[in-house]
Short mmCIF file of C-alpha atoms and ligand atoms in Angstrom, two decimals:
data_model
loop_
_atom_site.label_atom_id
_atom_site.label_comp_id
_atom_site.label_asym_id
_atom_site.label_seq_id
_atom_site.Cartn_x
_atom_site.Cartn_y
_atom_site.Cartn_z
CA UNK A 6 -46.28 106.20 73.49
CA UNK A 7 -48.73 103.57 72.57
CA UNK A 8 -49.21 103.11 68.58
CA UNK A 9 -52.51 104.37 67.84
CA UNK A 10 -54.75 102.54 65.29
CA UNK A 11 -54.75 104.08 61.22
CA UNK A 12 -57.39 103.57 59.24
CA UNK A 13 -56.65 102.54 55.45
CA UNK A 14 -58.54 105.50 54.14
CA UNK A 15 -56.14 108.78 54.14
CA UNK A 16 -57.04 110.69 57.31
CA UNK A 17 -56.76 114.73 57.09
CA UNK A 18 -53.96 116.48 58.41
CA UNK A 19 -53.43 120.27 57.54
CA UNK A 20 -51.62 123.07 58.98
CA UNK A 21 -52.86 126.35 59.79
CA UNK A 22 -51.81 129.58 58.90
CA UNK A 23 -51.31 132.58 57.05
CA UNK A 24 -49.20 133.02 55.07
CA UNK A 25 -49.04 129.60 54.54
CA UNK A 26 -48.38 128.82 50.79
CA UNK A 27 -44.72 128.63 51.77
CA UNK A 28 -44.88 125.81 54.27
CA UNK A 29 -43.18 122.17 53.74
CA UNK A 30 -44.89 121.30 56.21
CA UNK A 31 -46.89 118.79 53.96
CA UNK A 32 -43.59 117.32 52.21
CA UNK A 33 -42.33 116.52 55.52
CA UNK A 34 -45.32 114.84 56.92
CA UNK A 35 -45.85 112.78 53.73
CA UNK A 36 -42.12 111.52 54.19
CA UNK A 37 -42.55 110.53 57.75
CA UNK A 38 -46.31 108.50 56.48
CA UNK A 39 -43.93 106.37 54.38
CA UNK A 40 -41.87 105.07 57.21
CA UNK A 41 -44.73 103.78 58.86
CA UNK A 42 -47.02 103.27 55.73
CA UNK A 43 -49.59 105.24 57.09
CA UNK A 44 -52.03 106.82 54.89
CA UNK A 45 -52.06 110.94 55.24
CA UNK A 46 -53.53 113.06 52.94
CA UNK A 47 -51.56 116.74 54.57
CA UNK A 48 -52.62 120.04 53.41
CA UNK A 49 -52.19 123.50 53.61
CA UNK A 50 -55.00 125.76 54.85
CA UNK A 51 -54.96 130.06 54.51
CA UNK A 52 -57.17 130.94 57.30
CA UNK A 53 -58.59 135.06 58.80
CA UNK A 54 -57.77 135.07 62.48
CA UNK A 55 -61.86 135.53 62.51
CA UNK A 56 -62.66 131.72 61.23
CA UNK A 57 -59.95 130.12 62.88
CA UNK A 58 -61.55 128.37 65.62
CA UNK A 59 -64.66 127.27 64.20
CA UNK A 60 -62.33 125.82 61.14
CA UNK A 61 -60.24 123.69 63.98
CA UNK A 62 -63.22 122.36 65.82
CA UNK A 63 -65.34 121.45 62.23
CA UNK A 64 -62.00 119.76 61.23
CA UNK A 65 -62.36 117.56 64.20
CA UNK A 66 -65.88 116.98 64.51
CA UNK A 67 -65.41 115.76 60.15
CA UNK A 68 -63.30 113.32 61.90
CA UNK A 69 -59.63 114.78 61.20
CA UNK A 70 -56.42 113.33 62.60
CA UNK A 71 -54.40 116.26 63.50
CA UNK A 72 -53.46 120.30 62.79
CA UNK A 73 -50.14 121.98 62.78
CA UNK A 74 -50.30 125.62 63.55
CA UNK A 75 -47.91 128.29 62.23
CA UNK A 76 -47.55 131.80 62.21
CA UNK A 77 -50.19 134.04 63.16
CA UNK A 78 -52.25 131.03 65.15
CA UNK A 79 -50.06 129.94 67.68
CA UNK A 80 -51.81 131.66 70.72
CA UNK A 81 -55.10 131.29 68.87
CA UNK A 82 -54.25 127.76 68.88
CA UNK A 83 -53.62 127.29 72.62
CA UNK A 84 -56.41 129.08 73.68
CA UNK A 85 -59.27 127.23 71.61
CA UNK A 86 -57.76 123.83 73.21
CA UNK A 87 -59.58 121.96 75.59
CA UNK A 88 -56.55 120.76 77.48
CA UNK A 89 -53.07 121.66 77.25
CA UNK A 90 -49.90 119.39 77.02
CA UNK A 91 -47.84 121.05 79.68
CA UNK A 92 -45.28 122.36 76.76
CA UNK A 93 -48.34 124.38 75.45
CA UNK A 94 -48.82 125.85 78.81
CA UNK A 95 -45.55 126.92 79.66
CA UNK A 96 -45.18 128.16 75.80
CA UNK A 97 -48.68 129.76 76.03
CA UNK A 98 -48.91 129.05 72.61
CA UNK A 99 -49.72 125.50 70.26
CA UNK A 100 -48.52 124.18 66.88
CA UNK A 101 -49.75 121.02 67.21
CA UNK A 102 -53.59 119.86 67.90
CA UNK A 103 -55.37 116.76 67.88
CA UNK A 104 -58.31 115.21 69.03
CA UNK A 105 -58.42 112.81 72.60
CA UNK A 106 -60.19 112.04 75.64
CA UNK A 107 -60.00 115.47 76.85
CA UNK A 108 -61.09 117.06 73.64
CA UNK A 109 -59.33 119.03 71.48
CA UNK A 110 -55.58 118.88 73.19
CA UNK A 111 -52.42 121.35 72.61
CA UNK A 112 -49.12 120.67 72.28
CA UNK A 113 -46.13 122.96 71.64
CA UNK A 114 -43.48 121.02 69.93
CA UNK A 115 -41.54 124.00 68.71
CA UNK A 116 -39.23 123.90 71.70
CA UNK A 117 -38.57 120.41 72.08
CA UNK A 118 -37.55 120.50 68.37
CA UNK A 119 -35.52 123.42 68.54
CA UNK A 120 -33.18 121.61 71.40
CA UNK A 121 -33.18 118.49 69.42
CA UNK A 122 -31.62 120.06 66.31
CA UNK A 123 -29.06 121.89 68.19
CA UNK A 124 -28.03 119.65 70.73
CA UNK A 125 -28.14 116.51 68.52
CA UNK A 126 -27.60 118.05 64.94
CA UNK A 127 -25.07 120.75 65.82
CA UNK A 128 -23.84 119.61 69.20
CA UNK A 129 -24.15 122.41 70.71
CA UNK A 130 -23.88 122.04 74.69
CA UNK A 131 -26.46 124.69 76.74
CA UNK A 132 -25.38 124.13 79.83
CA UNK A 133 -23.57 127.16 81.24
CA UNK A 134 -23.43 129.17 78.17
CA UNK A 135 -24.53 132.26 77.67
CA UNK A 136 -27.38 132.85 75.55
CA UNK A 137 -29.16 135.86 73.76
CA UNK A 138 -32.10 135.62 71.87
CA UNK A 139 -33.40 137.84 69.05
CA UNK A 140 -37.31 138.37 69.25
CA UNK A 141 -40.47 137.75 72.04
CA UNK A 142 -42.81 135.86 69.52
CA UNK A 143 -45.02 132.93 69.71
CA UNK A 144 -41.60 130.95 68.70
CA UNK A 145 -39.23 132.51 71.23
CA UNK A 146 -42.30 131.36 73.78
CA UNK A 147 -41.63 127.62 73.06
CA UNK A 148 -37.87 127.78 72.93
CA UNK A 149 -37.07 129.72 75.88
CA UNK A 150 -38.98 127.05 78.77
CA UNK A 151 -36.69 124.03 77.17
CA UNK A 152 -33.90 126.49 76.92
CA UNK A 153 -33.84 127.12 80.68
CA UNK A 154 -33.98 123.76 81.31
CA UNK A 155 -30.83 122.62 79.68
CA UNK A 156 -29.07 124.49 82.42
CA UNK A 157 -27.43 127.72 80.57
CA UNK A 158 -25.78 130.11 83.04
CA UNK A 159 -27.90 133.13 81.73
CA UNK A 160 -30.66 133.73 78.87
CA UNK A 161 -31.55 137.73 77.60
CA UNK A 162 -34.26 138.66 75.26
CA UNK A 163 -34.11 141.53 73.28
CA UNK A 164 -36.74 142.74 71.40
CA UNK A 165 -37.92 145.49 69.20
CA UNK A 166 -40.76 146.06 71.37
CA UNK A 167 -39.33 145.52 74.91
CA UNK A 168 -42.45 144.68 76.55
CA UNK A 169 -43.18 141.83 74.59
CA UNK A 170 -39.73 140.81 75.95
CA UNK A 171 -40.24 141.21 79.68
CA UNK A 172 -43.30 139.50 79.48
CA UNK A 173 -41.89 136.70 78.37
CA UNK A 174 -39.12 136.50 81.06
CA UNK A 175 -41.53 137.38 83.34
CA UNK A 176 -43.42 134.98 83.24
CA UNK A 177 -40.14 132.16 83.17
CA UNK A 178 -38.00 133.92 85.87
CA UNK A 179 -40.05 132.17 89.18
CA UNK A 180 -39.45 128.42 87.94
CA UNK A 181 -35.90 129.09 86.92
CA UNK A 182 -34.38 131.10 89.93
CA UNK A 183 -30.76 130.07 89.36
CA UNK A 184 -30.51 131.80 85.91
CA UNK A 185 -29.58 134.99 84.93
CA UNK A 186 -32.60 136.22 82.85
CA UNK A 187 -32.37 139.68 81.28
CA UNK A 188 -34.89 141.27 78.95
CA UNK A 189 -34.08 144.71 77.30
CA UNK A 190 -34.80 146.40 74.01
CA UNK A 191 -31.98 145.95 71.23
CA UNK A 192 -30.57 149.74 72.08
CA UNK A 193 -29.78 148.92 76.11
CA UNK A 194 -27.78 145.55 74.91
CA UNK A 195 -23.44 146.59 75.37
CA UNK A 196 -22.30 145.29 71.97
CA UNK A 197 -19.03 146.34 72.96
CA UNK A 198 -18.85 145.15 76.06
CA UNK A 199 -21.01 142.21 76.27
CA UNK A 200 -20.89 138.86 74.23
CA UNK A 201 -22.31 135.71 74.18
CA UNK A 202 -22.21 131.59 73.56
CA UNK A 203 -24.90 131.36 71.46
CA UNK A 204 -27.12 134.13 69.50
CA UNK A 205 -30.84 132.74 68.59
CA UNK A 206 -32.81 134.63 65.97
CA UNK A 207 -36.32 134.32 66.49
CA UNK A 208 -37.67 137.48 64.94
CA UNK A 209 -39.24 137.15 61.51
CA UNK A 210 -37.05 140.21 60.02
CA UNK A 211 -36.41 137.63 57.33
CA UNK A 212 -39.51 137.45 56.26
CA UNK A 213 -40.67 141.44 55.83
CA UNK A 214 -37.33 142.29 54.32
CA UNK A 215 -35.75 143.61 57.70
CA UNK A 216 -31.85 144.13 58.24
CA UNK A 217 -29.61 142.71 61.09
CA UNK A 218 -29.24 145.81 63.43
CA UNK A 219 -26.04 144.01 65.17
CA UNK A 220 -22.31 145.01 64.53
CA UNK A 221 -20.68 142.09 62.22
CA UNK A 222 -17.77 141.72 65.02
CA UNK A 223 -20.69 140.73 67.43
CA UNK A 224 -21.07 137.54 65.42
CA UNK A 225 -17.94 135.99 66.04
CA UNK A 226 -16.84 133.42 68.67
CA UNK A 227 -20.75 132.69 68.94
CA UNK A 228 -22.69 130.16 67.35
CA UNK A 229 -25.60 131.68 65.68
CA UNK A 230 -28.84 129.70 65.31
CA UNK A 231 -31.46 131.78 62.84
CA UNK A 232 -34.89 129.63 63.34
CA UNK A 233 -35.99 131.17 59.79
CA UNK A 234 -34.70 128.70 57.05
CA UNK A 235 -34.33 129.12 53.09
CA UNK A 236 -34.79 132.65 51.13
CA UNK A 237 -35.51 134.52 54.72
CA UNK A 238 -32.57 133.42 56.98
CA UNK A 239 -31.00 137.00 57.01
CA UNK A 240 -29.72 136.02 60.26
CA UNK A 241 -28.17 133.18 59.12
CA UNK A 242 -26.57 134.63 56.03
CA UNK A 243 -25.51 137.50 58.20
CA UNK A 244 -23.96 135.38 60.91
CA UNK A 245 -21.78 133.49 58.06
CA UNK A 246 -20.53 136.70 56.74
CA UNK A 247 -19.57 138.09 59.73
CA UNK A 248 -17.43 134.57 60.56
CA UNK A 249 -19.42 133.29 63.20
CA UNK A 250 -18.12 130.27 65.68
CA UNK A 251 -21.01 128.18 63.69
CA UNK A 252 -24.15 128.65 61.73
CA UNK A 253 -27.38 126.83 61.75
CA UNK A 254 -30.92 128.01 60.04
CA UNK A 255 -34.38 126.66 61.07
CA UNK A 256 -34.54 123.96 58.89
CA UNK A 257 -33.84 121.05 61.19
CA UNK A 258 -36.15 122.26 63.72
CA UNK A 259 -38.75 122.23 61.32
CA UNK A 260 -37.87 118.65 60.24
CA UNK A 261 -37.52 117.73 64.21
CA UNK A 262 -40.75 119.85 65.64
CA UNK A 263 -42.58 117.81 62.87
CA UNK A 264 -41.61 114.64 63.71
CA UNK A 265 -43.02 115.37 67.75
CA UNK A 266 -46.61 116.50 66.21
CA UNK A 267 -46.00 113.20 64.23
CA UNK A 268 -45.30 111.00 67.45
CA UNK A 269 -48.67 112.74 69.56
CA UNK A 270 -50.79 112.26 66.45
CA UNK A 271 -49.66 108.26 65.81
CA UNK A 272 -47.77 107.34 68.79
CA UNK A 273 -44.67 106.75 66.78
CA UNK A 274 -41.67 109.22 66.08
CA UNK A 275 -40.23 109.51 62.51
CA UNK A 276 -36.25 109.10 61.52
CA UNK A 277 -35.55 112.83 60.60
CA UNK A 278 -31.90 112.74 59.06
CA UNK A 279 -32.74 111.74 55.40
CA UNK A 280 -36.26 114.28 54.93
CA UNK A 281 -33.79 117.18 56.97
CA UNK A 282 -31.21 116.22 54.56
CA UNK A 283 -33.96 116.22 51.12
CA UNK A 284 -35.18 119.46 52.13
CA UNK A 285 -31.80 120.52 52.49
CA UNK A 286 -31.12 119.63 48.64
CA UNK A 287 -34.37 121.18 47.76
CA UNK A 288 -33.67 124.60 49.03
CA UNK A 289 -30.06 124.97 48.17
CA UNK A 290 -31.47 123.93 44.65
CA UNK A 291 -34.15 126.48 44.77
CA UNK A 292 -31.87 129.71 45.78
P1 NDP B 322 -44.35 136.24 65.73
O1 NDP B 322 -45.09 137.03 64.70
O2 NDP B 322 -45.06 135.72 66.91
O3 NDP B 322 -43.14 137.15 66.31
C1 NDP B 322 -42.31 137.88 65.44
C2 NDP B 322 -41.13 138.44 66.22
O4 NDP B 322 -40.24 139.06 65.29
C3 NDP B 322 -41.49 139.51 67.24
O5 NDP B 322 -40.59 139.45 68.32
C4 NDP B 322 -41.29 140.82 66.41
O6 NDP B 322 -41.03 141.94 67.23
C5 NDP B 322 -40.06 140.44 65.64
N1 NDP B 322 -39.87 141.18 64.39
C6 NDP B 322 -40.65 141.14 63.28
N2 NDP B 322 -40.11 141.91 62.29
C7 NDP B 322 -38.96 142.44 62.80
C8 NDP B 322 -37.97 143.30 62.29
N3 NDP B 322 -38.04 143.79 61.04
N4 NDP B 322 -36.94 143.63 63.09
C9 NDP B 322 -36.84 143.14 64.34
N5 NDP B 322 -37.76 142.32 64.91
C10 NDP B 322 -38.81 141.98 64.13
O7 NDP B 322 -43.64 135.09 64.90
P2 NDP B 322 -43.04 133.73 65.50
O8 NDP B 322 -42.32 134.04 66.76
O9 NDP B 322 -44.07 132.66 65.51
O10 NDP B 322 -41.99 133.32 64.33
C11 NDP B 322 -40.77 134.04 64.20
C12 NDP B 322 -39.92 133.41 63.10
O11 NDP B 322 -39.51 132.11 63.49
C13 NDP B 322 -40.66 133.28 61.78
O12 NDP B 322 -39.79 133.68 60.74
C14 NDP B 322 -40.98 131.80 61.69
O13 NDP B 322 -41.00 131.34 60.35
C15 NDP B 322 -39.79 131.20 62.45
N6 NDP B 322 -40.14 129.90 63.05
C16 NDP B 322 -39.44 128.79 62.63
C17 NDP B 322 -39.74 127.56 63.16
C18 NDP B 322 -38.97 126.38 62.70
O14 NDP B 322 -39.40 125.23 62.97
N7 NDP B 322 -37.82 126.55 62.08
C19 NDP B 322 -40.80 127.37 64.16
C20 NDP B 322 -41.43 128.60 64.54
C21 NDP B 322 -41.12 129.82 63.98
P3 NDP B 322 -42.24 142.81 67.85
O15 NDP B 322 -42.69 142.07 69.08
O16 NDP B 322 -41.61 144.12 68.15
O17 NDP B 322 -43.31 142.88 66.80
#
């Protein structure tokens, strides 16, 4: 990418959401601004589902550089966009907006980040593993697209409401013909019989105080990526105490999905290893 011009005055960046209190988003975003000496002033913004797109296209039309977009907004996101980055598309969902020559533009760097913390952080290798993933949200629709692509030899989706599930492989299963895609609720999955490479946990049971409804001996011999990070990795804490194969929380795909909405809004892509390993600190110091 080409490096766009930055004015010397801060320009606005904010993310979206709600809750959103709880997002480091800003910390992260002011860390990558220093590598480049850009000027960023990055907020947080608690937004109704009601005022969301009028908020995004005021925020551009006041002249603002970029949005991230977090949980509940995703879809809202991609579908007040103008144009959509093809990893927005296949995601059918956005974190990441800014404003170009086709208007207000969509990106979905959720997935991209996702495979660059767990291919190049935990060296994990995809490609003809066997993969289960926990969840059907707006974050299981960016990483299962980039998932598929790394080659694995077969992908299910569980979820606690099933349909949510086949939709999603639905809606992947024409492009990728050569991989086993399964989608079933959490009661049709053989946990005796059945077990797999790599368990993802994209469900938010973290976050309303839900339990892990797998057996413990499930755990191990998999590595077990929980995308929640901090206080509400259950997944993560459960995977650890049942002696999984390897244990990763969300936290570098935050760090690494921030540093793609970084490179579309300045053309540039951040060094993530010291701000993934700051936050890092800052959690463990905060539990
Ligand atoms: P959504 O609200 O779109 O989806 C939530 C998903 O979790 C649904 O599949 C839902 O199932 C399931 N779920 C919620 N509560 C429970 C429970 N108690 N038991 C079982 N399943 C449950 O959220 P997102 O997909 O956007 O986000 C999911 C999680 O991933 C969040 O915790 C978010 O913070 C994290 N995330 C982390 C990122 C990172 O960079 N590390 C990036 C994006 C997300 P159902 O369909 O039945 O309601």
């Amino acid at each position: 990418m080409v490096e766009k011009v930055v004015s010397v005055n801060p320009r606005q960046f904010a993310v979206l959401g709600n809750p959103v209190q709880h997002s480091l988003s800003p910390i992260i975003h002011e860390q990558f601004a220093r590598q480049f000496g850009h000027s960023i002033a990055y907020s947080r913004k608690l937004l109704q589902a009601e005022s969301f797109a009028q908020y995004v296209r005021e925020f551009f039309a006041d002249g603002g550089g970029g949005l991230n977009v977090t949980v509940p907004f995703k879809a809202l996101a991609h579908a007040c966009a103008d144009w959509l980055h093809e990893s927005a598309e296949q995601a059918g969902a956005a974190n990441t907006l800014v404003s170009g020559d086709n208007g207000i533009e969509a990106w979905n760097t959720d997935g991209a980040g996702f495979i660059n913390d767990l291919v190049g952080r935990c060296k994990f290798t995809i490609a003809a593993k066997k993969i289960l993933v926990l969840g059907a949200g707006g974050a299981a629709q960016g990483i299962v697209g980039p998932l598929l692509d790394s080659g694995p030899a077969s992908v299910t989706v569980v979820n606690r409401t099933p349909s949510k599930a086949a939709q999603l492989i639905d809606r992947t299963a024409l492009k990728y013909a050569d991989v086993e895609l399964r989608a079933m609720s959490l009661l049709e999955l053989d946990t005796d019989g059945e077990s797999f490479d790599l368990i993802i946990n994209s469900t938010s049971l973290g976050l309303d105080g839900g339990s892990v409804k797998l057996p413990p001996n499930f755990a191990v011999g998999a590595f077990c990526y929980d995308l929640s990070y901090g206080a509400t990795a259950a997944f993560a804490h459960w995977a650890k105490r049942c002696g999984a194969e390897g244990v990763a929380d969300g936290l570098g795909m935050l760090v690494e999905q921030a540093a793609l909405s970084y490179e579309v809004w300045f053309g540039v892509k951040p060094a993530t290893k010291q701000v993934y390993q700051l936050l890092s600190e800052q959690l463990q110091g905060s539990d």
